[in-house]
CSV table of N, CA and C in Angstrom, one decimal:
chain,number,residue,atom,x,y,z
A,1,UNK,N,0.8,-1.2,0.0
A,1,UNK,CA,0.0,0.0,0.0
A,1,UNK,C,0.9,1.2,0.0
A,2,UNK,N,1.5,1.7,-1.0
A,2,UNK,CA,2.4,2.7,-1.1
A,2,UNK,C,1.6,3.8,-2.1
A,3,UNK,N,0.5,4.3,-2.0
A,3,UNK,CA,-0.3,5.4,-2.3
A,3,UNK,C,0.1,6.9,-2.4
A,4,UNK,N,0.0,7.6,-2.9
A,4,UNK,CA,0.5,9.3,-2.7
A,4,UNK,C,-0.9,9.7,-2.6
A,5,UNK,N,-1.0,10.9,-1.5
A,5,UNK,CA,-2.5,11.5,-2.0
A,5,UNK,C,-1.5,13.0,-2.2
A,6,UNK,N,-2.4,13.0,-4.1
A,6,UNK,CA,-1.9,14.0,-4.8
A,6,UNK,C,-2.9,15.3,-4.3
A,7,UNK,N,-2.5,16.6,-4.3
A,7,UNK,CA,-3.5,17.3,-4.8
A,7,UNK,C,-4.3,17.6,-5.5
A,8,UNK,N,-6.0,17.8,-5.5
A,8,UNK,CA,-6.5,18.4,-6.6
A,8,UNK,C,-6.3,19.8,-7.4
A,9,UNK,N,-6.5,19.5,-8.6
A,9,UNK,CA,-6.0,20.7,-9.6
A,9,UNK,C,-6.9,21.2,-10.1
A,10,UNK,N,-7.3,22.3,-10.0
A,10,UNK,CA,-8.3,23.2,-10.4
A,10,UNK,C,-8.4,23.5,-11.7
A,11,UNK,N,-9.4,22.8,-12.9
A,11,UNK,CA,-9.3,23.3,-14.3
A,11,UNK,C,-9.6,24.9,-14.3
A,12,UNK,N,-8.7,25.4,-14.7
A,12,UNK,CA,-9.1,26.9,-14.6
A,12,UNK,C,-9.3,27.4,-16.7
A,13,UNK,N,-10.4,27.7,-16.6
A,13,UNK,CA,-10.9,28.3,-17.7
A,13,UNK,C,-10.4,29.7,-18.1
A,14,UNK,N,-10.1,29.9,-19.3
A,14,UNK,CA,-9.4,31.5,-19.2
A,14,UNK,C,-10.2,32.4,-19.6
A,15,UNK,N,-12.0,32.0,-19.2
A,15,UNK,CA,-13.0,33.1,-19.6
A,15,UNK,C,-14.2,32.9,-18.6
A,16,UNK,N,-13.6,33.4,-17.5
A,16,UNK,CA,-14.9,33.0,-15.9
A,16,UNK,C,-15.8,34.5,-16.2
A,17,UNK,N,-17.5,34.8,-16.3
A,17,UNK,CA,-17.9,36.1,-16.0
A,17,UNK,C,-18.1,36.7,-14.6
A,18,UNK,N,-17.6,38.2,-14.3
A,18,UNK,CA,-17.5,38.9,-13.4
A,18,UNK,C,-18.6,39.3,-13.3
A,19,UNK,N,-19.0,39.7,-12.0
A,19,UNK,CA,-19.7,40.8,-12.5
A,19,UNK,C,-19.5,42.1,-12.2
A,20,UNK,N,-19.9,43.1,-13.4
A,20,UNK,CA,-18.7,44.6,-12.8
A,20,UNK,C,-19.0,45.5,-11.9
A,21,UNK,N,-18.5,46.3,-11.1
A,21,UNK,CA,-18.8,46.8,-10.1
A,21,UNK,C,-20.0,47.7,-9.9
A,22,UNK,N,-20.3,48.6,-11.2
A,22,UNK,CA,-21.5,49.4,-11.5
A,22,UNK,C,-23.0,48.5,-11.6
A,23,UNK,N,-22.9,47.6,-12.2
A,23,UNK,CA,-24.2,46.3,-12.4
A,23,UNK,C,-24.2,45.7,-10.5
A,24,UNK,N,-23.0,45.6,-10.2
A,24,UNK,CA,-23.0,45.4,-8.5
A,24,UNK,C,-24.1,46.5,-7.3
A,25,UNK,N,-23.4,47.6,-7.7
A,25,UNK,CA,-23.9,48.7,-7.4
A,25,UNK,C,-25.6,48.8,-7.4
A,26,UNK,N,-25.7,48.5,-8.8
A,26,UNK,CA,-27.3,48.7,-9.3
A,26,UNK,C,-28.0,47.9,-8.5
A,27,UNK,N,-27.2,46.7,-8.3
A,27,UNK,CA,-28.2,45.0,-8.1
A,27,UNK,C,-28.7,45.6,-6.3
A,28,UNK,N,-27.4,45.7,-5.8
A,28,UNK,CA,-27.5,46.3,-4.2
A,28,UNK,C,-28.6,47.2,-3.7
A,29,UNK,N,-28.4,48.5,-4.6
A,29,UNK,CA,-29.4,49.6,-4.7
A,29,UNK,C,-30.8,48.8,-5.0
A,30,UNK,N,-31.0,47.9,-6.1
A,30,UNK,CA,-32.4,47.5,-6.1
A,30,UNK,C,-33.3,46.3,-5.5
A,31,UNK,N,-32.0,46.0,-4.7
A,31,UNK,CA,-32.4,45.0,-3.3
A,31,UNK,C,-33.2,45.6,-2.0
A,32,UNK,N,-32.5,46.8,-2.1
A,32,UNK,CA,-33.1,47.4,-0.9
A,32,UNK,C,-34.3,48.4,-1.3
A,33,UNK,N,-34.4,48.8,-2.8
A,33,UNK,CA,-35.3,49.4,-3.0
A,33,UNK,C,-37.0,48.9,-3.1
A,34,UNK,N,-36.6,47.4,-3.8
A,34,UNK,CA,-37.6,46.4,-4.0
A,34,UNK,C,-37.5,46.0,-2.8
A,35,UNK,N,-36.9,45.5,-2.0
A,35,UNK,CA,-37.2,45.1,-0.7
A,35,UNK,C,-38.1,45.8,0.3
A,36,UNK,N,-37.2,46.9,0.3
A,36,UNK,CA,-38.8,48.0,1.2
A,36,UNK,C,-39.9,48.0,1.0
A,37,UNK,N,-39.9,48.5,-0.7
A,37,UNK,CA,-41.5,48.4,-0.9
A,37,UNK,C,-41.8,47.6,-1.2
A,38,UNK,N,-41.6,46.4,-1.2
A,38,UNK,CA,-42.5,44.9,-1.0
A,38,UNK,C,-43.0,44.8,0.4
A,39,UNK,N,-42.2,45.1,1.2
A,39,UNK,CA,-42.7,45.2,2.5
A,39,UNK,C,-43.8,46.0,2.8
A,40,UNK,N,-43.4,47.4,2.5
A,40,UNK,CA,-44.6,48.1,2.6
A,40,UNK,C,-45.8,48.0,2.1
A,41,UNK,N,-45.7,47.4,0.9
A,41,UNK,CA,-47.1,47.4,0.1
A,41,UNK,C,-47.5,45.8,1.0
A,42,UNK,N,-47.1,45.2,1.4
A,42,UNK,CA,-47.5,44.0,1.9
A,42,UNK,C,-48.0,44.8,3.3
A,43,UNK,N,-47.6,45.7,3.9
A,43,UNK,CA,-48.1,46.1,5.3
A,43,UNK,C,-49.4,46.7,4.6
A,44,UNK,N,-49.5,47.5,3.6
A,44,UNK,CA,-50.5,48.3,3.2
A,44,UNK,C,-51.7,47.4,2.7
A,45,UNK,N,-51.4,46.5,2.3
A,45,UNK,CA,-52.4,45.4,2.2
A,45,UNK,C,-53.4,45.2,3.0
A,46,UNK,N,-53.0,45.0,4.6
A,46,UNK,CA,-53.3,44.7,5.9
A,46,UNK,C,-54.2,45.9,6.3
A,47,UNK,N,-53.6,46.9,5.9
A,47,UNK,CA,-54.3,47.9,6.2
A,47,UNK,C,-54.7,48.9,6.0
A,48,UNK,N,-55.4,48.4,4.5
A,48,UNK,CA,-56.1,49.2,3.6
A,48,UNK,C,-57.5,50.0,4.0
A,49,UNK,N,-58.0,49.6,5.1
A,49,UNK,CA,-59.0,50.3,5.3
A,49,UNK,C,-58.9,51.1,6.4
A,50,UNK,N,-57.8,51.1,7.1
A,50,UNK,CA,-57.3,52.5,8.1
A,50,UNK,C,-56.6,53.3,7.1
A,51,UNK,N,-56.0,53.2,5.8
A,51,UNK,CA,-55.6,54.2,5.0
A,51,UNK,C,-56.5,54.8,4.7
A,52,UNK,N,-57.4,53.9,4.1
A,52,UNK,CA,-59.1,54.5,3.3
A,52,UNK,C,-59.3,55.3,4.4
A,53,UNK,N,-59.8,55.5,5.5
A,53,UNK,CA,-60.3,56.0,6.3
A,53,UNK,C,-59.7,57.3,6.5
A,54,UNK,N,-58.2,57.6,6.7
A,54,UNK,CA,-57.4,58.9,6.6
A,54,UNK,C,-57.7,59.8,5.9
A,55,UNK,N,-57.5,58.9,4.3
A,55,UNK,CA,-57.3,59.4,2.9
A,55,UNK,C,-59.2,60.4,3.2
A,56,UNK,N,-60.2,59.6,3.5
A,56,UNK,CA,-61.7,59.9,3.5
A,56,UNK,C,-61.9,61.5,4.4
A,57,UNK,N,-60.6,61.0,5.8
A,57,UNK,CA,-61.0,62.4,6.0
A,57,UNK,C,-60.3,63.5,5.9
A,58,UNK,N,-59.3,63.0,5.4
A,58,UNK,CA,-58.6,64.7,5.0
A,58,UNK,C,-58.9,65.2,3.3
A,59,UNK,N,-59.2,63.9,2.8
A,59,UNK,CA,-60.0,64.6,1.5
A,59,UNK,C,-61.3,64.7,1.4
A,60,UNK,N,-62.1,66.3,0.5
A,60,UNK,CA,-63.3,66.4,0.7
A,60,UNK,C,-64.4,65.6,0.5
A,61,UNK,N,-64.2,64.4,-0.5
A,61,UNK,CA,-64.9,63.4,-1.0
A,61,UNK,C,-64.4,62.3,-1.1
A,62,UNK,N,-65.1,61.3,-1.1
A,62,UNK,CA,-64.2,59.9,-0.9
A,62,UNK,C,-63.7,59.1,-2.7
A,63,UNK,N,-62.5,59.6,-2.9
A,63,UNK,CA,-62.0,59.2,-3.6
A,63,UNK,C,-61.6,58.1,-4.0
A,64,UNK,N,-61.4,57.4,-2.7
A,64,UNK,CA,-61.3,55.6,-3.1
A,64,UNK,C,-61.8,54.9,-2.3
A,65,UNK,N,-62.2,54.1,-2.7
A,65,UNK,CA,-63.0,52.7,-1.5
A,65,UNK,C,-62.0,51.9,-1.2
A,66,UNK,N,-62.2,51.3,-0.1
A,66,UNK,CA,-61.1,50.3,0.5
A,66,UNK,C,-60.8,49.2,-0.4
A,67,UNK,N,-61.4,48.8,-1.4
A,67,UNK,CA,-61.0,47.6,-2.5
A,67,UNK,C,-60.3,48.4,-3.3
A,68,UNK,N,-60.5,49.6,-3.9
A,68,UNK,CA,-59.3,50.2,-4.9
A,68,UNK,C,-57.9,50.2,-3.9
A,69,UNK,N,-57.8,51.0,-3.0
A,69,UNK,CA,-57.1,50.9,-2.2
A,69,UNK,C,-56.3,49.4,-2.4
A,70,UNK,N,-56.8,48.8,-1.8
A,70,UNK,CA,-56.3,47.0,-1.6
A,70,UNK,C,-55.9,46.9,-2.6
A,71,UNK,N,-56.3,46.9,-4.0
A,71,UNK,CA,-55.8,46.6,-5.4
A,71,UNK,C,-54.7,47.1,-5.9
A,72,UNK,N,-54.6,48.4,-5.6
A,72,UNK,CA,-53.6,49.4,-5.5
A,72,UNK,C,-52.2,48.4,-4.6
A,73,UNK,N,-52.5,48.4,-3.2
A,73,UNK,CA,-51.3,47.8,-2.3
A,73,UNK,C,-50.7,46.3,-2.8
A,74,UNK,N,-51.4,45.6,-3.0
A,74,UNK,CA,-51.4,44.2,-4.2
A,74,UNK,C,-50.9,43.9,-5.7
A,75,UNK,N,-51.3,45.0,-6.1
A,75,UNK,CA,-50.6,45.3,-7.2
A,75,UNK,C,-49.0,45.8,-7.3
A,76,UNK,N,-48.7,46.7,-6.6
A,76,UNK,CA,-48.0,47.1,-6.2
A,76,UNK,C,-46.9,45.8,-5.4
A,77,UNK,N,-47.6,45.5,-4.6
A,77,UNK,CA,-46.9,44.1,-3.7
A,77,UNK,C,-45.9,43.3,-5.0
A,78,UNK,N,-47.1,42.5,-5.8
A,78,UNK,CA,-46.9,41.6,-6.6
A,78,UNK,C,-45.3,42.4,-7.5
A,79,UNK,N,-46.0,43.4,-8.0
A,79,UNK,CA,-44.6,44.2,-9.3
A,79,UNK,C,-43.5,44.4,-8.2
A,80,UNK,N,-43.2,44.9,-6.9
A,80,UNK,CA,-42.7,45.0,-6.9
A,80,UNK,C,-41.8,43.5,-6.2
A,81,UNK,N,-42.1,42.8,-5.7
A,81,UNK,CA,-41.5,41.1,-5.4
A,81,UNK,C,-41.3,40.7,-6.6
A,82,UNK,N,-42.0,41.0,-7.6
A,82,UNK,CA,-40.8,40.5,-9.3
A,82,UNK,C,-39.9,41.4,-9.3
A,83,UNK,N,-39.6,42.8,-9.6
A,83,UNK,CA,-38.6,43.5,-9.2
A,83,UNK,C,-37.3,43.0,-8.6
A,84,UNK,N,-38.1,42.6,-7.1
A,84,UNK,CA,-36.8,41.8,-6.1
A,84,UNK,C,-36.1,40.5,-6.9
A,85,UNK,N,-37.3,39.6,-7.2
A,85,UNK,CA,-36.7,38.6,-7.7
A,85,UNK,C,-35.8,38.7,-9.1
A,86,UNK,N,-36.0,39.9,-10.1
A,86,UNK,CA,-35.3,40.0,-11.1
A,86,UNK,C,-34.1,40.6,-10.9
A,87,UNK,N,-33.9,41.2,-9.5
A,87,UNK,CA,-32.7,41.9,-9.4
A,87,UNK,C,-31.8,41.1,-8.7
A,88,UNK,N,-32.4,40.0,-7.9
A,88,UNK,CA,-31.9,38.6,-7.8
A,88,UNK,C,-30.9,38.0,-8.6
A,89,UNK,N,-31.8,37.5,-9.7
A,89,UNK,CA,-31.4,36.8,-10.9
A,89,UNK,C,-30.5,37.6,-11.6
A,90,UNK,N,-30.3,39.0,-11.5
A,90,UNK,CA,-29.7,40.3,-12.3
A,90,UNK,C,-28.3,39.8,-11.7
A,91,UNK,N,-28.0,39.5,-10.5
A,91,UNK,CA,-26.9,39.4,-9.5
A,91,UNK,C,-26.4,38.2,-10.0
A,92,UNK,N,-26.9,37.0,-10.1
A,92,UNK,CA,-26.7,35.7,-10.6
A,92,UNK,C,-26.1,35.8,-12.0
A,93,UNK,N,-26.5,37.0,-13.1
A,93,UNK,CA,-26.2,37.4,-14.3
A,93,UNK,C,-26.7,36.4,-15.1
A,94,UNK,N,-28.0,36.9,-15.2
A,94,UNK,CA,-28.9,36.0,-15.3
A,94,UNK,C,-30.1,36.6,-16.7
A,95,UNK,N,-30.0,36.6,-18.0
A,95,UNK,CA,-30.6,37.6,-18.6
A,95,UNK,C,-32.5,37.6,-18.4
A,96,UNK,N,-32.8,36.5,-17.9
A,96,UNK,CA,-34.2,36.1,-17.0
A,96,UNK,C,-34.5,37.1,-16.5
A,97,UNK,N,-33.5,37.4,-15.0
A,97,UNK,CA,-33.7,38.9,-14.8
A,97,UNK,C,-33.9,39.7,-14.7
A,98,UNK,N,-32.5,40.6,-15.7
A,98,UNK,CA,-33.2,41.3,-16.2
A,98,UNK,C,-34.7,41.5,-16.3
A,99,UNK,N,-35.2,41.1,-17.9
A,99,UNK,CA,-36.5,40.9,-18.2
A,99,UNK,C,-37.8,41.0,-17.0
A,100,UNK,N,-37.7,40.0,-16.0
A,100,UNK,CA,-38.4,40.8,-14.8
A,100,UNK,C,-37.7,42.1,-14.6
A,101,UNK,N,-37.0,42.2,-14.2
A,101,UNK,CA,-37.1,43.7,-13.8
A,101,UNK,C,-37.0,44.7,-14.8
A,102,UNK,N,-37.4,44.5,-15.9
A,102,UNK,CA,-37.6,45.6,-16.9
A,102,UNK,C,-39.4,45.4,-16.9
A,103,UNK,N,-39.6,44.3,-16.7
A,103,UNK,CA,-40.9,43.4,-16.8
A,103,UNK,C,-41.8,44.7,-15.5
A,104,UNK,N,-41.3,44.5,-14.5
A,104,UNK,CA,-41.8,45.4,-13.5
A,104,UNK,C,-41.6,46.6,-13.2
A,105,UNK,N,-40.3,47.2,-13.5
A,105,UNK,CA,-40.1,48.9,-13.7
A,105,UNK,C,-41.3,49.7,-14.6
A,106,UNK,N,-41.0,48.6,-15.8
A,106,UNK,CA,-42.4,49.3,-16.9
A,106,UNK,C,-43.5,49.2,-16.4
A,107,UNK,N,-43.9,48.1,-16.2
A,107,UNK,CA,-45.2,48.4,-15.5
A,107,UNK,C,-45.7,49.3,-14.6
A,108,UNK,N,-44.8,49.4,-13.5
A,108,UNK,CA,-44.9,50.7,-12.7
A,108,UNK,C,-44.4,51.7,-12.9
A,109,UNK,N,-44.0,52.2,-14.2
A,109,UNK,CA,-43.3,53.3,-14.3
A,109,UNK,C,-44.7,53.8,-15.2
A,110,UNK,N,-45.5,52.9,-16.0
A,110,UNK,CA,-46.6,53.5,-16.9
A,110,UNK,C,-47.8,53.6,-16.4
A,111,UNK,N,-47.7,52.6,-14.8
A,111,UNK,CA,-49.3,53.4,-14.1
A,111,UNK,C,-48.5,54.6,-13.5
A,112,UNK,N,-47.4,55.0,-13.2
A,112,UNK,CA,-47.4,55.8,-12.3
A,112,UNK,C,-47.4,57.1,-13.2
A,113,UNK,N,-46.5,57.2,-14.5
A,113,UNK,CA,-47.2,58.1,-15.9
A,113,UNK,C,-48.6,59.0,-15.9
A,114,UNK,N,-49.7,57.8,-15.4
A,114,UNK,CA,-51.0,58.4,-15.9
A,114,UNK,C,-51.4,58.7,-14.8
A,115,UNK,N,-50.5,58.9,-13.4
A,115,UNK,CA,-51.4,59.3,-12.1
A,115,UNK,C,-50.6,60.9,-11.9
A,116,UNK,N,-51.5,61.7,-11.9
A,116,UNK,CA,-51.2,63.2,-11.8
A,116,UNK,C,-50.6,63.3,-10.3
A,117,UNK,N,-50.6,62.7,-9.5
A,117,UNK,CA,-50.8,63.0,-8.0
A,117,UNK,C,-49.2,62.2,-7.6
A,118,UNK,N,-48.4,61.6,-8.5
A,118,UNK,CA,-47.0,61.0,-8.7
A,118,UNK,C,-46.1,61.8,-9.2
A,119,UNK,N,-44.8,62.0,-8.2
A,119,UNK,CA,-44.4,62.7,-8.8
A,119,UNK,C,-43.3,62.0,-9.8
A,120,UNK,N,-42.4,63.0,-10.4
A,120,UNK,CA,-42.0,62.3,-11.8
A,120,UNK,C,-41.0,61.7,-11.5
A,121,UNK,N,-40.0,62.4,-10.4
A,121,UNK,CA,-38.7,61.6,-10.1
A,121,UNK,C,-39.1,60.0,-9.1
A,122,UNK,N,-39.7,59.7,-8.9
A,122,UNK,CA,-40.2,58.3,-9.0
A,122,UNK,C,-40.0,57.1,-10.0
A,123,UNK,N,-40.9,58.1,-10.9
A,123,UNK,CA,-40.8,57.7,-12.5
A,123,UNK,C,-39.3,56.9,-12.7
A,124,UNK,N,-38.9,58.6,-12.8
A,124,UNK,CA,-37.3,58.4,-13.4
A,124,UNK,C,-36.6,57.3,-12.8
A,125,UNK,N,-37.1,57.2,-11.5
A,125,UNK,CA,-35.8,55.8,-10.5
A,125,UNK,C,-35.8,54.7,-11.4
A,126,UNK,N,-37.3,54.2,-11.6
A,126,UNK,CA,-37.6,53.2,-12.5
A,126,UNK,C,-36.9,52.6,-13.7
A,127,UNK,N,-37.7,54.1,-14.4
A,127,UNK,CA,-37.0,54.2,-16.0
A,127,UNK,C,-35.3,53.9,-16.2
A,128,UNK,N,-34.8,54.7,-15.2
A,128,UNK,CA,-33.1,54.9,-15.0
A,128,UNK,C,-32.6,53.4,-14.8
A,129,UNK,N,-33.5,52.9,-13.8
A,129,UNK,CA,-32.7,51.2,-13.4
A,129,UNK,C,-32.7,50.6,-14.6
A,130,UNK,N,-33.8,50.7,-15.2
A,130,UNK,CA,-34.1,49.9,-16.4
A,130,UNK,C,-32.4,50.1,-17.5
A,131,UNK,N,-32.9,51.5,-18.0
A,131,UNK,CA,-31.5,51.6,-18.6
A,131,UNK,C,-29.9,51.3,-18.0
A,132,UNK,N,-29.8,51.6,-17.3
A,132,UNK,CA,-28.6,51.2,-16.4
A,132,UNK,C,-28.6,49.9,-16.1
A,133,UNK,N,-29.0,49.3,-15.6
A,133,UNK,CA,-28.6,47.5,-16.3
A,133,UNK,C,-28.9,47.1,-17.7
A,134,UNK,N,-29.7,47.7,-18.5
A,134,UNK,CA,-29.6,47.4,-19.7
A,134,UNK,C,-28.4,47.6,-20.5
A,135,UNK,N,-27.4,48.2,-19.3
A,135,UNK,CA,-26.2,48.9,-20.5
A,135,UNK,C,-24.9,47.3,-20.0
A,136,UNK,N,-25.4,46.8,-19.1
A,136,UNK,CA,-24.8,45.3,-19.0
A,136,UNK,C,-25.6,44.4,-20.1
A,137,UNK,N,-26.5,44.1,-20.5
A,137,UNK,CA,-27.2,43.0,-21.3
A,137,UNK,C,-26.6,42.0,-21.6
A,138,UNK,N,-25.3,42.7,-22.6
A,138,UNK,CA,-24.4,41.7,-23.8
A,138,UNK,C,-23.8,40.5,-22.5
A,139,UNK,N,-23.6,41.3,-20.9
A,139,UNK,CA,-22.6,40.2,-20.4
A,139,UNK,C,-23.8,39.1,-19.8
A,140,UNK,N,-24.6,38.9,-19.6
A,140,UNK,CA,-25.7,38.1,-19.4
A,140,UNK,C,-25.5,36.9,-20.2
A,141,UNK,N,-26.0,35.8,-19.4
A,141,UNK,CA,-26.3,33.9,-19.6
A,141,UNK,C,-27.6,34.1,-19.4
């Protein structure tokens, strides 16, 4: 029994993908951005009808019913937990997603478009992520 234990040798490939520090940056930023408001809209879910009720008395007429309300916080919930999960997969370098999270920026970036009462740099956060990881695409699997 005269055995050697050799070391293993690492096949090293001479084309591993990184990922670059700016797409790093973005992924981080929209961890914590989708992460909040998932939370939030998930708390606002719960408690859509003490919002309705605020909203009823500091505005002169009742503008929304507790089911728009709820639809609103749900809606919201859902787009923005794809968000998280795309910026997930964005991290993974994953071109999947991306696509959610372009999938869910647009979407919320075009109800928030047609609500007068939103302001724009909102908007722009959206729109801007969108393009700013889209300027990685090419390095995406």
């Amino acid at each position: 029994m005269n055995e050697e234990i050799l070391p293993i040798h690492k096949k090293i490939t001479g084309h591993e993908k990184t990922r670059p520090v700016l797409l790093s940056v973005l992924c981080i930023f929209s961890f914590i951005y989708f992460g909040f408001l998932t939370v939030v809209f998930l708390v606002g879910i719960f408690y859509s009808g003490t919002i309705t009720e605020v909203i009823d008395q500091y505005a002169p007429e009742e503008i929304f019913t507790k089911t728009q309300i709820r639809m609103v916080f749900t809606g919201g919930f859902f787009l923005h937990l794809i968000g998280l999960s795309g910026s997930i997969m964005l991290w993974k370098l994953r071109k999947s997603g991306y696509y959610l999270l372009a999938f869910a920026c647009l979407i919320i970036a075009l109800f928030q478009i047609f609500r007068p009462d939103i302001a724009v740099t909102t908007t722009a956060v959206y729109i801007l992520l969108v393009l700013l990881c889209g300027i990685f695409f090419k390095r995406l699997s």
